[in-house]
């Protein structure tokens, strides 16, 4: 495979990964995460069964809802295609001189683990730890693909201080911490625990149970669909996500200003700031609008776009002259 063809495959895989991440959020937000109660098939079949009676006989406790089942299966089909694309990138890239072999091996290992997390998400009945881990795994896969694409298109070494490089890396870690909080909020059905903004139940600090909000493991055999926490615990999760948003906003905005002042490509700071503003707006509209599905899915997509932007920034700042 030629270099240009390999770059096109890498870009296609990146776009497919972005689609899989956004579709996964859509499946979760539309309450279709258990549209198929088994894994990897759906009611024991490769395709969603056309006969509801046969599905009911196989899983009497879970009547077939075809629309939800198809959402879940389409997500699985695309995720499988993504895995094959990543494997192809690794196999073809491994033979190339100066190939980022560690990065390619990491992507393959991560996509395999993502498949396991996808299985646990279903078999553990939407356990928040599995659902949130699956989200983080998807975002991490997207980040590695973004890094690979940026490396394949690298034009030369940048000019940036060590401090700016480290700040960009710290900003990326902060964003992933906030994505964890967002996934935890969604998987515990706490997105509307505070139905108003900027207050929460008309208060800036309402009754909240932080001791129950972040218990990561509650055992197996519990169905977490629609959540198991009471109101104060969900409020605590939502408040933490809001506080995290404030902190991450300050970090990313500061990085955008630093890029504008101290980077050879100040446009990177402008793009980061625009992505941040859009993401904040989507989060506020999600709350005030009562979590409309398109806006909530777009909020997840906004987080993925911020991951892409920060990965491009980090690759550029940390690039070595030997790249």
PDB file of C-alpha atoms in Angstrom:
ATOM      1  CA  UNK A   1       0.000   0.000   0.000  1.00  0.00           C
ATOM      2  CA  UNK A   2       1.308   3.431  -0.945  1.00  0.00           C
ATOM      3  CA  UNK A   3       1.804   6.174   1.647  1.00  0.00           C
ATOM      4  CA  UNK A   4      -1.118   8.201   0.281  1.00  0.00           C
ATOM      5  CA  UNK A   5      -3.441   5.169   0.341  1.00  0.00           C
ATOM      6  CA  UNK A   6      -2.376   4.400   3.912  1.00  0.00           C
ATOM      7  CA  UNK A   7      -3.112   7.983   4.960  1.00  0.00           C
ATOM      8  CA  UNK A   8      -6.568   7.762   3.357  1.00  0.00           C
ATOM      9  CA  UNK A   9      -7.281   4.533   5.239  1.00  0.00           C
ATOM     10  CA  UNK A  10      -6.162   6.164   8.484  1.00  0.00           C
ATOM     11  CA  UNK A  11      -8.452   9.146   7.873  1.00  0.00           C
ATOM     12  CA  UNK A  12     -11.386   6.879   6.987  1.00  0.00           C
ATOM     13  CA  UNK A  13     -10.811   4.888  10.181  1.00  0.00           C
ATOM     14  CA  UNK A  14     -10.719   8.092  12.218  1.00  0.00           C
ATOM     15  CA  UNK A  15     -14.043   9.261  10.754  1.00  0.00           C
ATOM     16  CA  UNK A  16     -15.561   5.825  11.329  1.00  0.00           C
ATOM     17  CA  UNK A  17     -14.410   5.904  14.954  1.00  0.00           C
ATOM     18  CA  UNK A  18     -15.978   9.329  15.433  1.00  0.00           C
ATOM     19  CA  UNK A  19     -19.240   7.954  14.016  1.00  0.00           C
ATOM     20  CA  UNK A  20     -19.109   4.919  16.307  1.00  0.00           C
ATOM     21  CA  UNK A  21     -18.515   7.097  19.385  1.00  0.00           C
ATOM     22  CA  UNK A  22     -21.415   9.419  18.542  1.00  0.00           C
ATOM     23  CA  UNK A  23     -23.717   6.532  17.631  1.00  0.00           C
ATOM     24  CA  UNK A  24     -22.840   4.812  20.905  1.00  0.00           C
ATOM     25  CA  UNK A  25     -23.949   7.920  22.777  1.00  0.00           C
ATOM     26  CA  UNK A  26     -27.147   8.034  20.750  1.00  0.00           C
ATOM     27  CA  UNK A  27     -27.878   4.382  21.575  1.00  0.00           C
ATOM     28  CA  UNK A  28     -27.302   5.012  25.269  1.00  0.00           C
ATOM     29  CA  UNK A  29     -29.308   8.241  25.381  1.00  0.00           C
ATOM     30  CA  UNK A  30     -32.253   6.681  23.536  1.00  0.00           C
ATOM     31  CA  UNK A  31     -32.386   3.903  26.175  1.00  0.00           C
ATOM     32  CA  UNK A  32     -31.416   1.264  23.622  1.00  0.00           C
ATOM     33  CA  UNK A  33     -28.366  -0.062  25.453  1.00  0.00           C
ATOM     34  CA  UNK A  34     -30.226  -3.275  26.282  1.00  0.00           C
ATOM     35  CA  UNK A  35     -32.133  -3.378  22.996  1.00  0.00           C
ATOM     36  CA  UNK A  36     -30.408  -6.728  22.561  1.00  0.00           C
ATOM     37  CA  UNK A  37     -30.166  -8.537  25.923  1.00  0.00           C
ATOM     38  CA  UNK A  38     -27.336 -10.812  24.787  1.00  0.00           C
ATOM     39  CA  UNK A  39     -23.944 -10.407  23.121  1.00  0.00           C
ATOM     40  CA  UNK A  40     -22.594 -10.527  20.405  1.00  0.00           C
ATOM     41  CA  UNK A  41     -25.863 -11.498  18.749  1.00  0.00           C
ATOM     42  CA  UNK A  42     -29.366 -10.213  19.298  1.00  0.00           C
ATOM     43  CA  UNK A  43     -31.742 -12.699  20.918  1.00  0.00           C
ATOM     44  CA  UNK A  44     -29.299 -15.394  19.817  1.00  0.00           C
ATOM     45  CA  UNK A  45     -29.168 -14.258  16.168  1.00  0.00           C
ATOM     46  CA  UNK A  46     -26.839 -12.284  13.943  1.00  0.00           C
ATOM     47  CA  UNK A  47     -29.726 -10.062  12.809  1.00  0.00           C
ATOM     48  CA  UNK A  48     -32.554  -8.667  14.882  1.00  0.00           C
ATOM     49  CA  UNK A  49     -35.287 -11.350  14.829  1.00  0.00           C
ATOM     50  CA  UNK A  50     -38.338 -10.490  12.769  1.00  0.00           C
ATOM     51  CA  UNK A  51     -40.631 -12.633  14.931  1.00  0.00           C
ATOM     52  CA  UNK A  52     -41.293 -11.042  18.371  1.00  0.00           C
ATOM     53  CA  UNK A  53     -42.656 -14.368  19.592  1.00  0.00           C
ATOM     54  CA  UNK A  54     -39.374 -16.165  18.974  1.00  0.00           C
ATOM     55  CA  UNK A  55     -37.482 -13.391  20.753  1.00  0.00           C
ATOM     56  CA  UNK A  56     -39.867 -13.564  23.707  1.00  0.00           C
ATOM     57  CA  UNK A  57     -39.405 -17.315  23.913  1.00  0.00           C
ATOM     58  CA  UNK A  58     -35.635 -16.886  24.084  1.00  0.00           C
ATOM     59  CA  UNK A  59     -35.758 -14.007  26.607  1.00  0.00           C
ATOM     60  CA  UNK A  60     -39.178 -13.922  28.273  1.00  0.00           C
ATOM     61  CA  UNK A  61     -38.069 -11.159  30.644  1.00  0.00           C
ATOM     62  CA  UNK A  62     -37.090  -8.881  27.758  1.00  0.00           C
ATOM     63  CA  UNK A  63     -39.773  -8.349  25.057  1.00  0.00           C
ATOM     64  CA  UNK A  64     -38.372  -7.349  21.682  1.00  0.00           C
ATOM     65  CA  UNK A  65     -38.396  -3.643  20.793  1.00  0.00           C
ATOM     66  CA  UNK A  66     -37.210  -3.748  17.189  1.00  0.00           C
ATOM     67  CA  UNK A  67     -36.238  -0.077  16.899  1.00  0.00           C
ATOM     68  CA  UNK A  68     -34.005  -0.243  19.967  1.00  0.00           C
ATOM     69  CA  UNK A  69     -32.564  -3.606  18.941  1.00  0.00           C
ATOM     70  CA  UNK A  70     -31.603  -2.323  15.493  1.00  0.00           C
ATOM     71  CA  UNK A  71     -29.922   0.744  16.985  1.00  0.00           C
ATOM     72  CA  UNK A  72     -27.814  -1.491  19.180  1.00  0.00           C
ATOM     73  CA  UNK A  73     -26.935  -3.928  16.384  1.00  0.00           C
ATOM     74  CA  UNK A  74     -25.995  -1.215  13.877  1.00  0.00           C
ATOM     75  CA  UNK A  75     -23.645   0.151  16.511  1.00  0.00           C
ATOM     76  CA  UNK A  76     -22.120  -3.308  16.943  1.00  0.00           C
ATOM     77  CA  UNK A  77     -21.723  -3.793  13.177  1.00  0.00           C
ATOM     78  CA  UNK A  78     -19.943  -0.445  12.792  1.00  0.00           C
ATOM     79  CA  UNK A  79     -17.777  -1.109  15.858  1.00  0.00           C
ATOM     80  CA  UNK A  80     -16.745  -4.451  14.313  1.00  0.00           C
ATOM     81  CA  UNK A  81     -15.878  -2.687  11.057  1.00  0.00           C
ATOM     82  CA  UNK A  82     -13.811  -0.192  13.032  1.00  0.00           C
ATOM     83  CA  UNK A  83     -11.911  -3.022  14.686  1.00  0.00           C
ATOM     84  CA  UNK A  84     -11.081  -4.548  11.291  1.00  0.00           C
ATOM     85  CA  UNK A  85      -9.909  -1.182   9.962  1.00  0.00           C
ATOM     86  CA  UNK A  86      -7.629  -0.684  12.966  1.00  0.00           C
ATOM     87  CA  UNK A  87      -6.233  -4.197  12.527  1.00  0.00           C
ATOM     88  CA  UNK A  88      -5.582  -3.444   8.847  1.00  0.00           C
ATOM     89  CA  UNK A  89      -3.794  -0.212   9.787  1.00  0.00           C
ATOM     90  CA  UNK A  90      -1.617  -2.109  12.253  1.00  0.00           C
ATOM     91  CA  UNK A  91      -0.728  -4.943   9.877  1.00  0.00           C
ATOM     92  CA  UNK A  92       0.047  -2.657   6.940  1.00  0.00           C
ATOM     93  CA  UNK A  93       1.770  -0.033   9.042  1.00  0.00           C
ATOM     94  CA  UNK A  94       3.954  -2.519  10.901  1.00  0.00           C
ATOM     95  CA  UNK A  95       6.049  -3.148   7.783  1.00  0.00           C
ATOM     96  CA  UNK A  96       6.659   0.516   7.074  1.00  0.00           C
ATOM     97  CA  UNK A  97       9.971   2.061   7.951  1.00  0.00           C
ATOM     98  CA  UNK A  98       9.753   4.440  10.918  1.00  0.00           C
ATOM     99  CA  UNK A  99       6.200   3.256  11.582  1.00  0.00           C
ATOM    100  CA  UNK A 100       4.824   4.156  15.046  1.00  0.00           C
ATOM    101  CA  UNK A 101       4.680   0.508  16.065  1.00  0.00           C
ATOM    102  CA  UNK A 102       3.958   1.202  19.710  1.00  0.00           C
ATOM    103  CA  UNK A 103       1.000   3.371  18.731  1.00  0.00           C
ATOM    104  CA  UNK A 104      -0.331   0.740  16.312  1.00  0.00           C
ATOM    105  CA  UNK A 105       0.005  -2.056  18.882  1.00  0.00           C
ATOM    106  CA  UNK A 106      -1.705   0.112  21.477  1.00  0.00           C
ATOM    107  CA  UNK A 107      -4.664   0.736  19.186  1.00  0.00           C
ATOM    108  CA  UNK A 108      -5.133  -2.974  18.528  1.00  0.00           C
ATOM    109  CA  UNK A 109      -4.972  -3.803  22.248  1.00  0.00           C
ATOM    110  CA  UNK A 110      -7.397  -1.001  23.041  1.00  0.00           C
ATOM    111  CA  UNK A 111      -9.966  -2.005  20.431  1.00  0.00           C
ATOM    112  CA  UNK A 112      -9.902  -5.600  21.729  1.00  0.00           C
ATOM    113  CA  UNK A 113     -10.502  -4.332  25.263  1.00  0.00           C
ATOM    114  CA  UNK A 114     -13.278  -2.129  23.903  1.00  0.00           C
ATOM    115  CA  UNK A 115     -15.019  -5.231  22.589  1.00  0.00           C
ATOM    116  CA  UNK A 116     -14.806  -6.782  26.052  1.00  0.00           C
ATOM    117  CA  UNK A 117     -16.218  -3.620  27.624  1.00  0.00           C
ATOM    118  CA  UNK A 118     -19.044  -3.660  25.088  1.00  0.00           C
ATOM    119  CA  UNK A 119     -19.877  -7.205  26.136  1.00  0.00           C
ATOM    120  CA  UNK A 120     -19.782  -6.285  29.831  1.00  0.00           C
ATOM    121  CA  UNK A 121     -22.037  -3.292  29.189  1.00  0.00           C
ATOM    122  CA  UNK A 122     -24.751  -5.709  28.069  1.00  0.00           C
ATOM    123  CA  UNK A 123     -24.078  -8.732  30.275  1.00  0.00           C
ATOM    124  CA  UNK A 124     -23.700  -6.535  33.366  1.00  0.00           C
ATOM    125  CA  UNK A 125     -26.969  -4.781  32.467  1.00  0.00           C
ATOM    126  CA  UNK A 126     -25.670  -1.240  31.916  1.00  0.00           C
ATOM    127  CA  UNK A 127     -23.462  -1.197  34.993  1.00  0.00           C
ATOM    128  CA  UNK A 128     -22.266   2.455  35.178  1.00  0.00           C
ATOM    129  CA  UNK A 129     -18.612   1.466  35.536  1.00  0.00           C
ATOM    130  CA  UNK A 130     -18.767  -0.623  32.342  1.00  0.00           C
ATOM    131  CA  UNK A 131     -20.746   1.993  30.407  1.00  0.00           C
ATOM    132  CA  UNK A 132     -18.419   4.818  31.440  1.00  0.00           C
ATOM    133  CA  UNK A 133     -15.355   2.673  30.757  1.00  0.00           C
ATOM    134  CA  UNK A 134     -16.717   1.877  27.304  1.00  0.00           C
ATOM    135  CA  UNK A 135     -17.129   5.599  26.629  1.00  0.00           C
ATOM    136  CA  UNK A 136     -13.582   6.337  27.771  1.00  0.00           C
ATOM    137  CA  UNK A 137     -12.292   3.483  25.646  1.00  0.00           C
ATOM    138  CA  UNK A 138     -14.028   4.895  22.593  1.00  0.00           C
ATOM    139  CA  UNK A 139     -12.626   8.360  23.235  1.00  0.00           C
ATOM    140  CA  UNK A 140      -9.150   6.888  23.785  1.00  0.00           C
ATOM    141  CA  UNK A 141      -9.357   4.990  20.497  1.00  0.00           C
ATOM    142  CA  UNK A 142     -10.386   8.217  18.788  1.00  0.00           C
ATOM    143  CA  UNK A 143      -7.457  10.028  20.423  1.00  0.00           C
ATOM    144  CA  UNK A 144      -4.906   7.461  19.226  1.00  0.00           C
ATOM    145  CA  UNK A 145      -6.300   7.555  15.692  1.00  0.00           C
ATOM    146  CA  UNK A 146      -6.110  11.350  15.746  1.00  0.00           C
ATOM    147  CA  UNK A 147      -2.480  11.133  16.856  1.00  0.00           C
ATOM    148  CA  UNK A 148      -1.705   8.662  14.057  1.00  0.00           C
ATOM    149  CA  UNK A 149      -3.340  10.865  11.424  1.00  0.00           C
ATOM    150  CA  UNK A 150      -1.499  13.936  12.685  1.00  0.00           C
ATOM    151  CA  UNK A 151       1.823  12.084  12.578  1.00  0.00           C
ATOM    152  CA  UNK A 152       1.213  10.823   9.055  1.00  0.00           C
ATOM    153  CA  UNK A 153       0.627  14.411   7.904  1.00  0.00           C
ATOM    154  CA  UNK A 154       3.375  16.045   9.958  1.00  0.00           C
ATOM    155  CA  UNK A 155       5.137  18.796   8.007  1.00  0.00           C
ATOM    156  CA  UNK A 156       8.013  19.512  10.360  1.00  0.00           C
ATOM    157  CA  UNK A 157       9.050  20.276  13.923  1.00  0.00           C
ATOM    158  CA  UNK A 158       7.143  22.988  15.805  1.00  0.00           C
ATOM    159  CA  UNK A 159       8.451  25.799  17.937  1.00  0.00           C
ATOM    160  CA  UNK A 160       7.001  25.618  21.448  1.00  0.00           C
ATOM    161  CA  UNK A 161       8.258  25.889  25.002  1.00  0.00           C
ATOM    162  CA  UNK A 162       8.427  22.872  27.285  1.00  0.00           C
ATOM    163  CA  UNK A 163       5.930  24.565  29.587  1.00  0.00           C
ATOM    164  CA  UNK A 164       3.358  24.918  26.810  1.00  0.00           C
ATOM    165  CA  UNK A 165       3.794  21.279  25.827  1.00  0.00           C
ATOM    166  CA  UNK A 166       3.221  20.118  29.383  1.00  0.00           C
ATOM    167  CA  UNK A 167       0.222  22.395  29.774  1.00  0.00           C
ATOM    168  CA  UNK A 168      -1.335  20.904  26.627  1.00  0.00           C
ATOM    169  CA  UNK A 169      -0.811  17.390  27.991  1.00  0.00           C
ATOM    170  CA  UNK A 170      -2.361  18.387  31.312  1.00  0.00           C
ATOM    171  CA  UNK A 171      -5.349  19.907  29.479  1.00  0.00           C
ATOM    172  CA  UNK A 172      -5.913  16.621  27.657  1.00  0.00           C
ATOM    173  CA  UNK A 173      -5.916  14.695  30.948  1.00  0.00           C
ATOM    174  CA  UNK A 174      -8.358  17.211  32.429  1.00  0.00           C
ATOM    175  CA  UNK A 175     -10.675  16.796  29.454  1.00  0.00           C
ATOM    176  CA  UNK A 176     -10.679  13.009  29.871  1.00  0.00           C
ATOM    177  CA  UNK A 177     -11.490  13.408  33.560  1.00  0.00           C
ATOM    178  CA  UNK A 178     -14.470  15.554  32.580  1.00  0.00           C
ATOM    179  CA  UNK A 179     -15.543  12.977  29.988  1.00  0.00           C
ATOM    180  CA  UNK A 180     -15.498  10.389  32.774  1.00  0.00           C
ATOM    181  CA  UNK A 181     -17.801  12.633  34.818  1.00  0.00           C
ATOM    182  CA  UNK A 182     -20.070  13.078  31.807  1.00  0.00           C
ATOM    183  CA  UNK A 183     -20.235   9.330  31.237  1.00  0.00           C
ATOM    184  CA  UNK A 184     -20.887   8.741  34.931  1.00  0.00           C
ATOM    185  CA  UNK A 185     -23.675  11.336  34.835  1.00  0.00           C
ATOM    186  CA  UNK A 186     -25.291   9.727  31.805  1.00  0.00           C
ATOM    187  CA  UNK A 187     -24.926   6.107  32.942  1.00  0.00           C
ATOM    188  CA  UNK A 188     -26.490   6.959  36.317  1.00  0.00           C
ATOM    189  CA  UNK A 189     -29.344   8.864  34.646  1.00  0.00           C
ATOM    190  CA  UNK A 190     -28.365  12.049  36.429  1.00  0.00           C
ATOM    191  CA  UNK A 191     -28.365  14.419  33.454  1.00  0.00           C
ATOM    192  CA  UNK A 192     -31.622  16.018  34.609  1.00  0.00           C
ATOM    193  CA  UNK A 193     -30.971  15.744  38.337  1.00  0.00           C
ATOM    194  CA  UNK A 194     -30.600  19.534  38.166  1.00  0.00           C
ATOM    195  CA  UNK A 195     -33.367  20.728  35.815  1.00  0.00           C
ATOM    196  CA  UNK A 196     -32.401  24.402  35.944  1.00  0.00           C
ATOM    197  CA  UNK A 197     -29.308  26.477  35.215  1.00  0.00           C
ATOM    198  CA  UNK A 198     -27.135  27.985  36.648  1.00  0.00           C
ATOM    199  CA  UNK A 199     -28.874  26.942  39.882  1.00  0.00           C
ATOM    200  CA  UNK A 200     -29.938  23.415  40.793  1.00  0.00           C
ATOM    201  CA  UNK A 201     -33.477  23.128  42.132  1.00  0.00           C
ATOM    202  CA  UNK A 202     -33.376  26.922  42.523  1.00  0.00           C
ATOM    203  CA  UNK A 203     -30.320  26.623  44.797  1.00  0.00           C
ATOM    204  CA  UNK A 204     -26.608  26.900  44.188  1.00  0.00           C
ATOM    205  CA  UNK A 205     -25.907  24.038  46.613  1.00  0.00           C
ATOM    206  CA  UNK A 206     -28.947  21.763  47.013  1.00  0.00           C
ATOM    207  CA  UNK A 207     -29.184  18.572  49.055  1.00  0.00           C
ATOM    208  CA  UNK A 208     -26.652  16.117  47.604  1.00  0.00           C
ATOM    209  CA  UNK A 209     -25.395  12.704  48.680  1.00  0.00           C
ATOM    210  CA  UNK A 210     -21.754  12.420  47.603  1.00  0.00           C
ATOM    211  CA  UNK A 211     -21.161   9.256  49.644  1.00  0.00           C
ATOM    212  CA  UNK A 212     -23.448   7.248  47.339  1.00  0.00           C
ATOM    213  CA  UNK A 213     -22.805   9.158  44.131  1.00  0.00           C
ATOM    214  CA  UNK A 214     -19.405   7.685  43.262  1.00  0.00           C
ATOM    215  CA  UNK A 215     -19.571   4.080  44.467  1.00  0.00           C
ATOM    216  CA  UNK A 216     -17.900   2.393  41.500  1.00  0.00           C
ATOM    217  CA  UNK A 217     -18.791  -1.225  42.248  1.00  0.00           C
ATOM    218  CA  UNK A 218     -22.122  -2.440  43.608  1.00  0.00           C
ATOM    219  CA  UNK A 219     -21.850  -6.094  42.657  1.00  0.00           C
ATOM    220  CA  UNK A 220     -23.371  -8.013  39.757  1.00  0.00           C
ATOM    221  CA  UNK A 221     -26.919  -9.093  39.048  1.00  0.00           C
ATOM    222  CA  UNK A 222     -28.402  -5.590  39.258  1.00  0.00           C
ATOM    223  CA  UNK A 223     -30.250  -4.060  36.308  1.00  0.00           C
ATOM    224  CA  UNK A 224     -29.041  -0.447  36.066  1.00  0.00           C
ATOM    225  CA  UNK A 225     -31.414   0.563  33.276  1.00  0.00           C
ATOM    226  CA  UNK A 226     -32.937   3.951  34.249  1.00  0.00           C
ATOM    227  CA  UNK A 227     -30.636   4.077  37.288  1.00  0.00           C
ATOM    228  CA  UNK A 228     -30.698   2.834  40.862  1.00  0.00           C
ATOM    229  CA  UNK A 229     -29.630   5.940  42.807  1.00  0.00           C
ATOM    230  CA  UNK A 230     -31.950   8.239  44.710  1.00  0.00           C
ATOM    231  CA  UNK A 231     -32.387  11.942  43.986  1.00  0.00           C
ATOM    232  CA  UNK A 232     -29.665  13.393  46.273  1.00  0.00           C
ATOM    233  CA  UNK A 233     -27.023  10.999  44.892  1.00  0.00           C
ATOM    234  CA  UNK A 234     -27.906  11.870  41.306  1.00  0.00           C
ATOM    235  CA  UNK A 235     -27.806  15.550  42.225  1.00  0.00           C
ATOM    236  CA  UNK A 236     -24.302  15.092  43.618  1.00  0.00           C
ATOM    237  CA  UNK A 237     -23.157  13.520  40.348  1.00  0.00           C
ATOM    238  CA  UNK A 238     -24.683  16.313  38.283  1.00  0.00           C
ATOM    239  CA  UNK A 239     -23.154  19.015  40.492  1.00  0.00           C
ATOM    240  CA  UNK A 240     -19.720  17.407  40.227  1.00  0.00           C
ATOM    241  CA  UNK A 241     -20.028  17.354  36.441  1.00  0.00           C
ATOM    242  CA  UNK A 242     -20.900  21.061  36.466  1.00  0.00           C
ATOM    243  CA  UNK A 243     -17.968  21.905  38.725  1.00  0.00           C
ATOM    244  CA  UNK A 244     -15.711  19.857  36.477  1.00  0.00           C
ATOM    245  CA  UNK A 245     -16.997  21.813  33.481  1.00  0.00           C
ATOM    246  CA  UNK A 246     -15.999  25.086  35.147  1.00  0.00           C
ATOM    247  CA  UNK A 247     -12.498  23.817  35.917  1.00  0.00           C
ATOM    248  CA  UNK A 248     -11.936  22.335  32.463  1.00  0.00           C
ATOM    249  CA  UNK A 249     -13.272  25.487  30.809  1.00  0.00           C
ATOM    250  CA  UNK A 250     -10.699  27.579  32.669  1.00  0.00           C
ATOM    251  CA  UNK A 251      -7.917  25.145  31.709  1.00  0.00           C
ATOM    252  CA  UNK A 252      -8.818  24.936  28.018  1.00  0.00           C
ATOM    253  CA  UNK A 253      -9.460  28.658  27.698  1.00  0.00           C
ATOM    254  CA  UNK A 254      -6.056  29.350  29.269  1.00  0.00           C
ATOM    255  CA  UNK A 255      -4.437  26.908  26.846  1.00  0.00           C
ATOM    256  CA  UNK A 256      -6.175  28.610  23.916  1.00  0.00           C
ATOM    257  CA  UNK A 257      -4.757  31.987  25.009  1.00  0.00           C
ATOM    258  CA  UNK A 258      -1.309  30.457  25.514  1.00  0.00           C
ATOM    259  CA  UNK A 259      -1.408  28.937  22.027  1.00  0.00           C
ATOM    260  CA  UNK A 260      -2.410  32.279  20.550  1.00  0.00           C
ATOM    261  CA  UNK A 261       0.518  34.022  22.227  1.00  0.00           C
ATOM    262  CA  UNK A 262       3.270  31.413  22.181  1.00  0.00           C
ATOM    263  CA  UNK A 263       2.641  29.009  19.311  1.00  0.00           C
ATOM    264  CA  UNK A 264       3.753  29.191  15.700  1.00  0.00           C
ATOM    265  CA  UNK A 265       0.186  28.252  14.731  1.00  0.00           C
ATOM    266  CA  UNK A 266      -2.109  30.475  16.811  1.00  0.00           C
ATOM    267  CA  UNK A 267      -5.101  29.243  14.812  1.00  0.00           C
ATOM    268  CA  UNK A 268      -4.977  26.127  17.009  1.00  0.00           C
ATOM    269  CA  UNK A 269      -5.962  28.289  19.973  1.00  0.00           C
ATOM    270  CA  UNK A 270      -8.868  29.804  18.043  1.00  0.00           C
ATOM    271  CA  UNK A 271     -10.199  26.387  17.016  1.00  0.00           C
ATOM    272  CA  UNK A 272      -9.916  25.116  20.594  1.00  0.00           C
ATOM    273  CA  UNK A 273     -11.779  28.122  21.966  1.00  0.00           C
ATOM    274  CA  UNK A 274     -14.572  27.766  19.391  1.00  0.00           C
ATOM    275  CA  UNK A 275     -14.978  24.071  20.177  1.00  0.00           C
ATOM    276  CA  UNK A 276     -15.114  24.855  23.890  1.00  0.00           C
ATOM    277  CA  UNK A 277     -17.801  27.542  23.470  1.00  0.00           C
ATOM    278  CA  UNK A 278     -19.984  25.242  21.364  1.00  0.00           C
ATOM    279  CA  UNK A 279     -19.626  22.425  23.886  1.00  0.00           C
ATOM    280  CA  UNK A 280     -20.598  24.645  26.789  1.00  0.00           C
ATOM    281  CA  UNK A 281     -23.624  25.895  24.887  1.00  0.00           C
ATOM    282  CA  UNK A 282     -24.759  22.352  24.101  1.00  0.00           C
ATOM    283  CA  UNK A 283     -24.467  21.386  27.764  1.00  0.00           C
ATOM    284  CA  UNK A 284     -26.586  24.320  28.911  1.00  0.00           C
ATOM    285  CA  UNK A 285     -29.233  23.738  26.226  1.00  0.00           C
ATOM    286  CA  UNK A 286     -29.374  20.035  27.192  1.00  0.00           C
ATOM    287  CA  UNK A 287     -30.371  20.981  30.732  1.00  0.00           C
ATOM    288  CA  UNK A 288     -32.742  23.827  29.938  1.00  0.00           C
ATOM    289  CA  UNK A 289     -34.373  21.870  27.114  1.00  0.00           C
ATOM    290  CA  UNK A 290     -35.033  18.756  29.210  1.00  0.00           C
ATOM    291  CA  UNK A 291     -32.315  16.652  27.529  1.00  0.00           C
ATOM    292  CA  UNK A 292     -33.548  16.587  23.900  1.00  0.00           C
ATOM    293  CA  UNK A 293     -31.954  13.588  22.220  1.00  0.00           C
ATOM    294  CA  UNK A 294     -30.293  15.434  19.280  1.00  0.00           C
ATOM    295  CA  UNK A 295     -28.746  18.034  21.588  1.00  0.00           C
ATOM    296  CA  UNK A 296     -27.583  15.438  24.114  1.00  0.00           C
ATOM    297  CA  UNK A 297     -25.974  13.362  21.336  1.00  0.00           C
ATOM    298  CA  UNK A 298     -24.371  16.520  19.939  1.00  0.00           C
ATOM    299  CA  UNK A 299     -22.954  17.250  23.406  1.00  0.00           C
ATOM    300  CA  UNK A 300     -21.225  13.873  23.316  1.00  0.00           C
ATOM    301  CA  UNK A 301     -20.006  14.617  19.789  1.00  0.00           C
ATOM    302  CA  UNK A 302     -18.685  17.957  21.052  1.00  0.00           C
ATOM    303  CA  UNK A 303     -16.584  16.149  23.640  1.00  0.00           C
ATOM    304  CA  UNK A 304     -15.193  13.916  20.888  1.00  0.00           C
ATOM    305  CA  UNK A 305     -14.353  16.957  18.752  1.00  0.00           C
ATOM    306  CA  UNK A 306     -12.502  18.531  21.688  1.00  0.00           C
ATOM    307  CA  UNK A 307     -10.510  15.299  22.049  1.00  0.00           C
ATOM    308  CA  UNK A 308      -9.563  15.515  18.365  1.00  0.00           C
ATOM    309  CA  UNK A 309      -8.545  19.171  18.685  1.00  0.00           C
ATOM    310  CA  UNK A 310      -6.416  18.560  21.767  1.00  0.00           C
ATOM    311  CA  UNK A 311      -4.743  15.523  20.220  1.00  0.00           C
ATOM    312  CA  UNK A 312      -3.780  17.526  17.140  1.00  0.00           C
ATOM    313  CA  UNK A 313      -2.449  20.291  19.401  1.00  0.00           C
ATOM    314  CA  UNK A 314      -0.447  17.850  21.522  1.00  0.00           C
ATOM    315  CA  UNK A 315       0.987  16.028  18.521  1.00  0.00           C
ATOM    316  CA  UNK A 316       2.058  19.334  17.017  1.00  0.00           C
ATOM    317  CA  UNK A 317       3.625  20.661  20.222  1.00  0.00           C
ATOM    318  CA  UNK A 318       5.382  17.418  21.127  1.00  0.00           C
ATOM    319  CA  UNK A 319       6.576  16.622  17.612  1.00  0.00           C
ATOM    320  CA  UNK A 320      10.282  15.956  17.306  1.00  0.00           C
ATOM    321  CA  UNK A 321      12.498  17.047  14.449  1.00  0.00           C
ATOM    322  CA  UNK A 322      13.056  13.386  13.573  1.00  0.00           C
ATOM    323  CA  UNK A 323       9.334  12.890  12.854  1.00  0.00           C
TER     324      UNK A 323
END
